[in-house]
mmCIF file of C-alpha atoms in Angstrom:
data_model
loop_
_atom_site.group_PDB
_atom_site.id
_atom_site.type_symbol
_atom_site.label_atom_id
_atom_site.label_comp_id
_atom_site.label_asym_id
_atom_site.label_seq_id
_atom_site.Cartn_x
_atom_site.Cartn_y
_atom_site.Cartn_z
ATOM 1 C CA MET T 26 7.886 -12.237 -7.500
ATOM 2 C CA SER T 27 4.250 -13.108 -8.211
ATOM 3 C CA LEU T 28 1.827 -10.307 -8.982
ATOM 4 C CA LEU T 29 -1.524 -10.096 -7.238
ATOM 5 C CA ASN T 30 -3.736 -11.023 -10.177
ATOM 6 C CA LYS T 31 -7.185 -10.831 -8.629
ATOM 7 C CA LEU T 32 -8.770 -9.539 -5.447
ATOM 8 C CA THR T 33 -12.173 -10.783 -4.282
ATOM 9 C CA VAL T 34 -13.921 -9.121 -1.329
ATOM 10 C CA ASP T 35 -17.397 -9.708 0.068
ATOM 11 C CA GLY T 36 -19.020 -7.879 2.969
ATOM 12 C CA PHE T 37 -16.203 -5.543 4.094
ATOM 13 C CA LYS T 38 -17.305 -2.023 5.039
ATOM 14 C CA SER T 39 -18.790 -0.326 1.942
ATOM 15 C CA ILE T 40 -17.745 -3.207 -0.331
ATOM 16 C CA GLU T 41 -20.724 -5.544 -0.650
ATOM 17 C CA SER T 42 -19.091 -7.631 -3.381
ATOM 18 C CA CYS T 43 -16.013 -6.995 -5.490
ATOM 19 C CA GLU T 44 -13.966 -9.077 -7.912
ATOM 20 C CA LEU T 45 -11.153 -6.954 -9.289
ATOM 21 C CA GLU T 46 -8.494 -7.901 -11.829
ATOM 22 C CA LEU T 47 -5.211 -6.152 -11.081
ATOM 23 C CA GLN T 48 -2.229 -5.078 -13.190
ATOM 24 C CA ARG T 49 1.242 -3.847 -12.320
ATOM 25 C CA LEU T 50 -0.057 -0.289 -11.895
ATOM 26 C CA ASN T 51 -3.516 0.378 -10.477
ATOM 27 C CA VAL T 52 -4.733 3.938 -9.827
ATOM 28 C CA VAL T 53 -8.030 4.188 -7.933
ATOM 29 C CA ILE T 54 -10.049 7.396 -8.259
ATOM 30 C CA GLY T 55 -13.407 8.461 -6.893
ATOM 31 C CA PRO T 56 -15.199 11.093 -4.809
ATOM 32 C CA ASN T 57 -14.996 11.426 -1.054
ATOM 33 C CA GLY T 58 -16.946 8.632 0.578
ATOM 34 C CA ALA T 59 -17.022 6.423 -2.518
ATOM 35 C CA GLY T 60 -14.977 3.740 -0.782
ATOM 36 C CA LYS T 61 -11.661 3.905 -2.614
ATOM 37 C CA SER T 62 -9.807 4.049 0.695
ATOM 38 C CA ASN T 63 -11.655 0.898 1.751
ATOM 39 C CA LEU T 64 -9.862 -0.912 -1.074
ATOM 40 C CA ILE T 65 -6.539 0.105 0.468
ATOM 41 C CA GLY T 66 -8.118 -0.716 3.831
ATOM 42 C CA VAL T 67 -8.509 -4.340 2.757
ATOM 43 C CA PHE T 68 -4.727 -4.624 2.832
ATOM 44 C CA ARG T 69 -4.395 -2.811 6.156
ATOM 45 C CA PHE T 70 -6.856 -5.356 7.490
ATOM 46 C CA LEU T 71 -4.855 -8.194 5.907
ATOM 47 C CA ASN T 72 -1.657 -6.859 7.520
ATOM 48 C CA SER T 73 -3.386 -7.039 10.916
ATOM 49 C CA VAL T 74 -4.594 -10.571 10.223
ATOM 50 C CA LEU T 75 -1.096 -11.699 9.238
ATOM 51 C CA SER T 76 0.376 -10.020 12.334
ATOM 52 C CA LYS T 77 -2.055 -12.021 14.488
ATOM 53 C CA GLN T 78 -3.736 -8.796 15.527
ATOM 54 C CA LEU T 79 -7.204 -9.478 14.140
ATOM 55 C CA GLN T 80 -8.948 -8.994 17.475
ATOM 56 C CA LEU T 81 -7.023 -5.780 18.134
ATOM 57 C CA TYR T 82 -8.071 -4.429 14.728
ATOM 58 C CA VAL T 83 -11.708 -5.396 15.291
ATOM 59 C CA GLY T 84 -11.726 -3.745 18.710
ATOM 60 C CA GLU T 85 -10.024 -0.553 17.546
ATOM 61 C CA HIS T 86 -12.463 -0.188 14.642
ATOM 62 C CA GLY T 87 -15.650 -0.477 16.671
ATOM 63 C CA GLY T 88 -16.361 -4.194 16.573
ATOM 64 C CA PRO T 89 -17.757 -6.531 13.885
ATOM 65 C CA ASP T 90 -20.854 -4.423 13.284
ATOM 66 C CA ARG T 91 -18.710 -1.543 12.008
ATOM 67 C CA LEU T 92 -16.672 -3.768 9.698
ATOM 68 C CA LEU T 93 -19.441 -5.856 8.132
ATOM 69 C CA HIS T 94 -21.262 -4.265 5.182
ATOM 70 C CA HIS T 95 -24.238 -2.390 6.726
ATOM 71 C CA GLY T 96 -23.786 -4.343 9.957
ATOM 72 C CA GLU T 97 -24.102 -7.991 10.900
ATOM 73 C CA LYS T 98 -27.894 -8.062 10.524
ATOM 74 C CA THR T 99 -27.424 -7.368 6.820
ATOM 75 C CA THR T 100 -24.084 -9.129 6.331
ATOM 76 C CA PRO T 101 -23.391 -12.037 8.719
ATOM 77 C CA LYS T 102 -19.915 -12.789 7.311
ATOM 78 C CA MET T 103 -17.128 -11.203 5.309
ATOM 79 C CA SER T 104 -14.674 -13.017 3.068
ATOM 80 C CA PHE T 105 -11.502 -12.255 1.149
ATOM 81 C CA ARG T 106 -9.528 -14.029 -1.556
ATOM 82 C CA PHE T 107 -6.141 -13.037 -2.963
ATOM 83 C CA ASP T 108 -4.959 -14.784 -6.163
ATOM 84 C CA PHE T 109 -1.277 -14.380 -7.003
ATOM 85 C CA GLY T 110 0.894 -16.471 -9.304
ATOM 86 C CA SER T 111 -0.001 -20.125 -8.828
ATOM 87 C CA ASN T 112 -1.236 -19.564 -5.265
ATOM 88 C CA ALA T 113 -4.248 -18.086 -3.516
ATOM 89 C CA TYR T 114 -5.152 -17.263 0.063
ATOM 90 C CA SER T 115 -8.731 -16.984 1.248
ATOM 91 C CA PHE T 116 -10.543 -16.611 4.546
ATOM 92 C CA CYS T 117 -13.997 -15.868 5.918
ATOM 93 C CA LEU T 118 -14.742 -14.159 9.233
ATOM 94 C CA LYS T 119 -17.901 -14.050 11.325
ATOM 95 C CA PRO T 120 -18.862 -12.275 14.576
ATOM 96 C CA ALA T 121 -18.371 -14.046 17.894
ATOM 97 C CA VAL T 122 -19.166 -13.411 21.550
ATOM 98 C CA GLY T 123 -17.594 -10.331 23.101
ATOM 99 C CA ASP T 124 -17.474 -8.133 19.981
ATOM 100 C CA THR T 125 -14.797 -10.348 18.443
ATOM 101 C CA MET T 126 -14.536 -12.229 15.167
ATOM 102 C CA VAL T 127 -13.451 -15.774 14.376
ATOM 103 C CA PHE T 128 -12.442 -17.551 11.211
ATOM 104 C CA ASP T 129 -15.323 -19.397 9.599
ATOM 105 C CA TRP T 130 -12.644 -20.923 7.399
ATOM 106 C CA GLU T 131 -9.107 -20.225 6.200
ATOM 107 C CA THR T 132 -7.856 -21.866 3.005
ATOM 108 C CA ILE T 133 -4.713 -21.964 0.876
ATOM 109 C CA PHE T 134 -4.579 -22.882 -2.813
ATOM 110 C CA PHE T 135 -2.022 -24.073 -5.337
ATOM 111 C CA HIS T 136 -2.805 -24.298 -9.041
ATOM 112 C CA ASP T 137 -0.650 -26.555 -11.176
ATOM 113 C CA VAL T 138 -1.335 -25.676 -14.817
ATOM 114 C CA ARG T 139 -1.318 -29.393 -15.668
ATOM 115 C CA TYR T 140 -4.572 -29.832 -13.774
ATOM 116 C CA PRO T 141 -7.944 -28.178 -14.400
ATOM 117 C CA ARG T 142 -8.710 -27.352 -10.760
ATOM 118 C CA PRO T 143 -6.444 -25.932 -8.043
ATOM 119 C CA TRP T 144 -5.380 -27.959 -5.030
ATOM 120 C CA SER T 145 -6.742 -26.503 -1.801
ATOM 121 C CA LEU T 146 -6.394 -27.103 1.923
ATOM 122 C CA GLN T 147 -8.493 -25.651 4.723
ATOM 123 C CA ILE T 148 -6.013 -24.857 7.474
ATOM 124 C CA GLY T 149 -8.493 -24.004 10.181
ATOM 125 C CA ALA T 150 -11.962 -22.978 11.340
ATOM 126 C CA GLY T 151 -13.233 -21.346 14.514
ATOM 127 C CA HIS T 152 -9.858 -19.869 15.478
ATOM 128 C CA LYS T 153 -9.381 -16.246 16.560
ATOM 129 C CA GLU T 154 -6.081 -15.542 14.821
ATOM 130 C CA THR T 155 -4.633 -16.777 11.541
ATOM 131 C CA ALA T 156 -3.382 -20.358 11.295
ATOM 132 C CA LEU T 157 -1.206 -19.574 8.274
ATOM 133 C CA HIS T 158 2.024 -19.266 10.272
ATOM 134 C CA ASP T 159 1.412 -22.618 11.969
ATOM 135 C CA ALA T 160 0.652 -24.285 8.631
ATOM 136 C CA ALA T 161 3.881 -22.897 7.170
ATOM 137 C CA SER T 162 6.029 -24.109 10.080
ATOM 138 C CA THR T 163 4.457 -27.518 10.716
ATOM 139 C CA ALA T 164 5.544 -30.541 8.703
ATOM 140 C CA GLY T 165 2.675 -32.112 6.870
ATOM 141 C CA GLN T 166 0.315 -31.703 3.981
ATOM 142 C CA GLY T 167 0.367 -28.193 2.616
ATOM 143 C CA GLN T 168 3.424 -26.909 4.461
ATOM 144 C CA ARG T 169 5.250 -25.906 1.290
ATOM 145 C CA VAL T 170 2.167 -24.222 -0.174
ATOM 146 C CA ALA T 171 1.572 -22.396 3.123
ATOM 147 C CA GLU T 172 5.190 -21.188 3.079
ATOM 148 C CA HIS T 173 4.765 -19.778 -0.438
ATOM 149 C CA VAL T 174 1.449 -18.169 0.438
ATOM 150 C CA LEU T 175 2.816 -16.589 3.619
ATOM 151 C CA GLN T 176 5.922 -15.320 1.852
ATOM 152 C CA GLY T 177 3.755 -13.822 -0.880
ATOM 153 C CA VAL T 178 1.173 -12.005 1.224
ATOM 154 C CA GLN T 179 3.742 -10.665 3.699
ATOM 155 C CA GLY T 180 5.299 -8.652 0.859
ATOM 156 C CA TRP T 181 2.175 -6.486 0.475
ATOM 157 C CA VAL T 182 2.712 -3.283 2.430
ATOM 158 C CA VAL T 183 0.526 -0.207 2.958
ATOM 159 C CA TYR T 184 2.663 2.936 3.322
ATOM 160 C CA HIS T 185 1.468 6.164 4.930
ATOM 161 C CA PHE T 186 3.660 9.247 5.241
ATOM 162 C CA HIS T 187 0.935 11.734 6.190
ATOM 163 C CA ASP T 188 2.281 12.429 9.686
ATOM 164 C CA THR T 189 4.773 15.285 9.477
ATOM 165 C CA SER T 190 4.038 16.707 12.930
ATOM 166 C CA SER T 191 6.684 17.342 15.583
ATOM 167 C CA SER T 192 6.185 13.760 16.765
ATOM 168 C CA ALA T 193 6.420 12.213 13.284
ATOM 169 C CA PRO T 194 8.365 8.915 13.324
ATOM 170 C CA ALA T 195 10.571 10.051 10.414
ATOM 171 C CA LYS T 196 11.928 12.963 12.477
ATOM 172 C CA LYS T 197 12.823 10.989 15.570
ATOM 173 C CA THR T 198 16.180 9.504 16.539
ATOM 174 C CA GLN T 199 16.352 5.940 15.227
ATOM 175 C CA ASP T 200 18.270 2.714 15.776
ATOM 176 C CA ILE T 201 21.075 2.766 13.235
ATOM 177 C CA ASP T 202 20.698 -0.946 12.393
ATOM 178 C CA ASP T 203 16.943 -0.724 11.734
ATOM 179 C CA ASN T 204 17.424 -1.136 7.997
ATOM 180 C CA ARG T 205 16.114 -4.551 6.959
ATOM 181 C CA ALA T 206 13.083 -2.941 5.302
ATOM 182 C CA PHE T 207 11.756 0.583 4.916
ATOM 183 C CA ARG T 208 9.031 0.937 7.517
ATOM 184 C CA PRO T 209 5.454 1.807 6.453
ATOM 185 C CA ASP T 210 5.494 5.065 8.452
ATOM 186 C CA ALA T 211 9.136 5.947 7.607
ATOM 187 C CA ALA T 212 10.119 5.396 11.246
ATOM 188 C CA ASN T 213 13.581 4.251 10.090
ATOM 189 C CA LEU T 214 14.078 6.861 7.359
ATOM 190 C CA ALA T 215 17.533 8.017 8.508
ATOM 191 C CA ALA T 216 18.760 4.492 9.250
ATOM 192 C CA PHE T 217 17.543 3.214 5.878
ATOM 193 C CA LEU T 218 19.116 6.121 3.992
ATOM 194 C CA TYR T 219 22.390 5.519 5.857
ATOM 195 C CA TRP T 220 22.296 1.851 4.817
ATOM 196 C CA MET T 221 21.563 2.824 1.199
ATOM 197 C CA LYS T 222 24.461 5.294 1.167
ATOM 198 C CA LEU T 223 26.908 2.656 2.445
ATOM 199 C CA THR T 224 25.724 -0.348 0.424
ATOM 200 C CA HIS T 225 23.768 0.980 -2.592
ATOM 201 C CA PRO T 226 25.340 4.339 -3.513
ATOM 202 C CA THR T 227 23.749 4.458 -6.985
ATOM 203 C CA GLU T 228 20.213 4.183 -5.632
ATOM 204 C CA TYR T 229 21.122 6.622 -2.862
ATOM 205 C CA ARG T 230 22.258 9.194 -5.423
ATOM 206 C CA HIS T 231 18.986 8.715 -7.312
ATOM 207 C CA VAL T 232 17.097 9.639 -4.147
ATOM 208 C CA VAL T 233 19.242 12.747 -3.618
ATOM 209 C CA GLU T 234 18.857 13.827 -7.253
ATOM 210 C CA HIS T 235 15.076 13.432 -7.168
ATOM 211 C CA VAL T 236 14.840 15.444 -3.953
ATOM 212 C CA GLN T 237 16.962 18.173 -5.559
ATOM 213 C CA LEU T 238 14.483 18.347 -8.448
ATOM 214 C CA VAL T 239 11.632 19.374 -6.147
ATOM 215 C CA ALA T 240 13.758 21.185 -3.537
ATOM 216 C CA PRO T 241 16.610 22.953 -5.406
ATOM 217 C CA PHE T 242 18.026 24.294 -2.122
ATOM 218 C CA PHE T 243 18.722 20.736 -0.926
ATOM 219 C CA ASP T 244 22.356 19.609 -1.208
ATOM 220 C CA ASP T 245 22.592 16.188 0.459
ATOM 221 C CA PHE T 246 21.758 14.245 3.582
ATOM 222 C CA THR T 247 24.199 14.295 6.488
ATOM 223 C CA LEU T 248 24.040 10.725 7.712
ATOM 224 C CA GLU T 249 26.325 9.819 10.588
ATOM 225 C CA PRO T 250 25.942 7.871 13.826
ATOM 226 C CA SER T 251 25.185 10.044 16.828
ATOM 227 C CA ARG T 252 28.367 11.169 18.588
ATOM 228 C CA THR T 253 26.786 10.591 21.989
ATOM 229 C CA ASN T 254 25.306 7.197 21.049
ATOM 230 C CA PRO T 255 26.806 5.457 17.979
ATOM 231 C CA ASN T 256 23.834 3.065 17.875
ATOM 232 C CA LYS T 257 21.487 5.939 17.025
ATOM 233 C CA ILE T 258 20.998 8.172 13.990
ATOM 234 C CA LYS T 259 18.630 10.980 12.975
ATOM 235 C CA LEU T 260 17.717 12.684 9.717
ATOM 236 C CA GLU T 261 20.078 15.586 9.032
ATOM 237 C CA TRP T 262 20.831 17.419 5.790
ATOM 238 C CA ARG T 263 22.755 20.267 4.170
ATOM 239 C CA GLN T 264 21.430 23.289 2.350
ATOM 240 C CA LYS T 265 23.332 24.623 -0.650
ATOM 241 C CA GLY T 266 25.411 27.654 0.211
ATOM 242 C CA SER T 267 24.876 27.331 3.959
ATOM 243 C CA ASP T 268 26.790 25.816 6.853
ATOM 244 C CA ALA T 269 23.794 26.009 9.216
ATOM 245 C CA TYR T 270 22.444 22.898 10.927
ATOM 246 C CA PHE T 271 19.316 21.299 9.447
ATOM 247 C CA ASP T 272 17.407 18.198 10.513
ATOM 248 C CA GLY T 273 14.003 16.664 9.832
ATOM 249 C CA PHE T 274 12.272 19.412 11.780
ATOM 250 C CA SER T 275 13.686 21.946 9.298
ATOM 251 C CA LEU T 276 11.944 20.367 6.304
ATOM 252 C CA SER T 277 8.558 21.472 5.016
ATOM 253 C CA ASP T 278 5.765 18.908 5.244
ATOM 254 C CA GLY T 279 5.714 18.392 1.489
ATOM 255 C CA THR T 280 9.489 17.990 1.209
ATOM 256 C CA LEU T 281 9.598 15.429 4.014
ATOM 257 C CA ARG T 282 6.763 13.439 2.439
ATOM 258 C CA PHE T 283 8.509 13.545 -0.938
ATOM 259 C CA ILE T 284 11.745 12.266 0.619
ATOM 260 C CA CYS T 285 9.843 9.347 2.149
ATOM 261 C CA LEU T 286 8.190 8.551 -1.195
ATOM 262 C CA ALA T 287 11.509 8.788 -3.049
ATOM 263 C CA VAL T 288 13.186 6.383 -0.623
ATOM 264 C CA LEU T 289 10.265 3.963 -0.912
ATOM 265 C CA LEU T 290 10.046 3.980 -4.705
ATOM 266 C CA LEU T 291 13.774 4.201 -5.543
ATOM 267 C CA GLN T 292 15.133 1.714 -2.999
ATOM 268 C CA PRO T 293 17.175 -1.196 -4.407
ATOM 269 C CA SER T 294 14.729 -4.002 -3.556
ATOM 270 C CA LEU T 295 11.021 -3.195 -3.631
ATOM 271 C CA PRO T 296 8.212 -4.973 -1.780
ATOM 272 C CA SER T 297 6.169 -7.180 -4.100
ATOM 273 C CA LEU T 298 3.132 -4.887 -3.716
ATOM 274 C CA ILE T 299 3.206 -1.206 -2.720
ATOM 275 C CA LEU T 300 -0.035 0.390 -1.517
ATOM 276 C CA LEU T 301 -0.448 4.161 -1.163
ATOM 277 C CA ASP T 302 -3.459 6.245 -0.149
ATOM 278 C CA GLU T 303 -3.357 9.789 -1.567
ATOM 279 C CA PRO T 304 0.461 10.021 -1.870
ATOM 280 C CA GLU T 305 0.100 13.479 -3.458
ATOM 281 C CA LEU T 306 -0.902 15.058 -0.146
ATOM 282 C CA GLY T 307 0.952 18.345 0.381
ATOM 283 C CA LEU T 308 3.023 18.121 -2.814
ATOM 284 C CA HIS T 309 3.547 20.890 -5.374
ATOM 285 C CA PRO T 310 2.188 20.038 -8.877
ATOM 286 C CA PHE T 311 5.750 19.687 -10.214
ATOM 287 C CA ALA T 312 6.611 17.304 -7.374
ATOM 288 C CA ILE T 313 3.480 15.301 -8.229
ATOM 289 C CA THR T 314 4.755 14.935 -11.799
ATOM 290 C CA ILE T 315 8.101 13.626 -10.524
ATOM 291 C CA LEU T 316 6.212 11.332 -8.146
ATOM 292 C CA SER T 317 4.279 9.834 -11.055
ATOM 293 C CA GLU T 318 7.538 9.033 -12.856
ATOM 294 C CA MET T 319 8.865 7.249 -9.760
ATOM 295 C CA ILE T 320 5.597 5.317 -9.405
ATOM 296 C CA GLU T 321 5.688 4.156 -13.020
ATOM 297 C CA ALA T 322 9.332 3.096 -12.661
ATOM 298 C CA ALA T 323 8.506 1.187 -9.466
ATOM 299 C CA ALA T 324 5.585 -0.551 -11.191
ATOM 300 C CA ARG T 325 7.994 -1.938 -13.778
ATOM 301 C CA ARG T 326 9.921 -3.653 -10.964
ATOM 302 C CA SER T 327 7.031 -4.401 -8.636
ATOM 303 C CA GLN T 328 3.265 -3.781 -8.375
ATOM 304 C CA VAL T 329 1.525 -0.612 -7.183
ATOM 305 C CA ILE T 330 -2.011 0.153 -6.020
ATOM 306 C CA LEU T 331 -2.720 3.765 -5.124
ATOM 307 C CA ALA T 332 -5.804 5.843 -4.386
ATOM 308 C CA THR T 333 -5.783 9.495 -5.398
ATOM 309 C CA GLN T 334 -7.905 12.610 -5.763
ATOM 310 C CA SER T 335 -5.252 14.527 -7.684
ATOM 311 C CA VAL T 336 -6.073 15.470 -11.280
ATOM 312 C CA THR T 337 -2.390 16.316 -11.799
ATOM 313 C CA LEU T 338 -1.316 12.823 -10.725
ATOM 314 C CA LEU T 339 -4.085 11.128 -12.695
ATOM 315 C CA ASN T 340 -3.050 12.936 -15.890
ATOM 316 C CA GLN T 341 0.335 11.186 -15.831
ATOM 317 C CA PHE T 342 -1.090 7.659 -16.213
ATOM 318 C CA SER T 343 -2.629 5.724 -19.089
ATOM 319 C CA PRO T 344 -6.375 4.960 -18.983
ATOM 320 C CA GLU T 345 -5.718 1.224 -18.587
ATOM 321 C CA ALA T 346 -4.176 1.822 -15.157
ATOM 322 C CA ILE T 347 -7.253 3.567 -13.781
ATOM 323 C CA ILE T 348 -9.913 1.985 -11.561
ATOM 324 C CA ILE T 349 -13.012 4.069 -10.856
ATOM 325 C CA ALA T 350 -14.744 3.834 -7.480
ATOM 326 C CA ASP T 351 -18.388 4.881 -7.324
ATOM 327 C CA ASN T 352 -20.951 4.561 -4.550
ATOM 328 C CA ASP T 353 -24.676 4.309 -5.286
ATOM 329 C CA GLY T 354 -25.560 5.153 -1.705
ATOM 330 C CA LEU T 355 -25.610 1.522 -0.627
ATOM 331 C CA ARG T 356 -22.367 -0.020 -1.835
ATOM 332 C CA THR T 357 -19.050 0.684 -3.557
ATOM 333 C CA HIS T 358 -18.532 -0.390 -7.160
ATOM 334 C CA PHE T 359 -15.120 -0.671 -8.824
ATOM 335 C CA ARG T 360 -14.579 -0.752 -12.587
ATOM 336 C CA ARG T 361 -11.456 -0.496 -14.686
ATOM 337 C CA LEU T 362 -11.319 2.208 -17.311
ATOM 338 C CA ALA T 363 -10.885 0.958 -20.886
ATOM 339 C CA GLU T 364 -9.042 3.170 -23.391
ATOM 340 C CA GLN T 365 -11.353 2.091 -26.219
ATOM 341 C CA ASP T 366 -14.255 3.622 -24.279
ATOM 342 C CA LEU T 367 -12.492 6.996 -24.486
ATOM 343 C CA SER T 368 -11.163 6.874 -28.047
ATOM 344 C CA SER T 369 -13.391 9.750 -29.180
ATOM 345 C CA TRP T 370 -12.259 11.949 -26.273
ATOM 346 C CA MET T 371 -8.536 11.310 -25.824
ATOM 347 C CA ASN T 372 -7.383 13.475 -28.744
ATOM 348 C CA ASP T 373 -8.784 16.594 -27.093
ATOM 349 C CA TYR T 374 -8.797 15.865 -23.367
ATOM 350 C CA SER T 375 -6.586 14.326 -20.718
ATOM 351 C CA VAL T 376 -7.900 11.644 -18.386
ATOM 352 C CA GLY T 377 -7.988 14.211 -15.595
ATOM 353 C CA ASP T 378 -10.093 16.546 -17.752
ATOM 354 C CA LEU T 379 -12.571 13.739 -18.409
ATOM 355 C CA TRP T 380 -12.717 12.973 -14.695
ATOM 356 C CA GLU T 381 -13.436 16.602 -13.865
ATOM 357 C CA LYS T 382 -16.142 16.709 -16.565
ATOM 358 C CA ASN T 383 -17.640 13.495 -15.116
ATOM 359 C CA ILE T 384 -17.274 11.707 -18.463
ATOM 360 C CA ILE T 385 -15.695 8.654 -16.833
ATOM 361 C CA GLY T 386 -17.572 8.792 -13.515
ATOM 362 C CA GLY T 387 -15.921 8.780 -10.125
ATOM 363 C CA ARG T 388 -17.371 12.199 -9.222
ATOM 364 C CA PRO T 389 -19.939 13.184 -6.571
#
């Protein structure tokens, strides 16, 4: 697994220009409207590009003028570059007729350490959807590099478990074999837990034990195929000392979100990059502390980028993991916090205290 080493963005929403070095754990903080969610949004946008849904994304988000930094009169193009391992993927988009966007260029890179400059290949220009899949499946120059690039970027997933309404995907009846990967909205939560219980009992028990820490009344999940349709399954569970029936609708919003986060972070095989926007939403402070431990453990096996406004969550991480998002009224700036900059403060204050006191910035 190759870590995403550097992210370069120009002209996307509030991000006029950004070149950000990344580590295994990256915690983005900042006030409302600073643009920290736009950093996570870069990867949502990338997911749409890779799914060949660029035009759908552009249309659903109000057209090119809403995506380009201060509109297309100010910013005629936007570009992205993702450097990971010995590869990189880069593309530039510009507005086209009919409120659409086209690729100005799309390029893949491979850097052999024996040579001073990376090898690169432009795989297209003027096209409306990515050419990366075609480059990876077509024999010829760059096919192997395109395969590596595609495999790498497809492992970067944005997860969002905010929906705990009566129509939440996690609460619905699910296909029992939908277990190849944990879905970004937890739409296969029961099916994935069932698969973990059958094939990875140790990791399954870790999930149960972590849920019990934040919900002491919780005994275990009841995971069985539906009696009326063995191809279906739904989230069911037991409460200690009770023989009543409980399902996903019986869980509090915070408990359901914590279960989703526990499954994501404790699963046997993690995505190469996990992205989370305000994962602390609806969680008790103690649950946030447990969440931070799971995040740090996941970052040792994978890579994590998360945006947060929780002082409790921030206090659990070292200063080196923190990226501060500020907005000067025109653009978003990102900077990584350096522990040496805080050496005179850290003996008396936590990082969260310094954030609240506006010592490190990232406040309104």
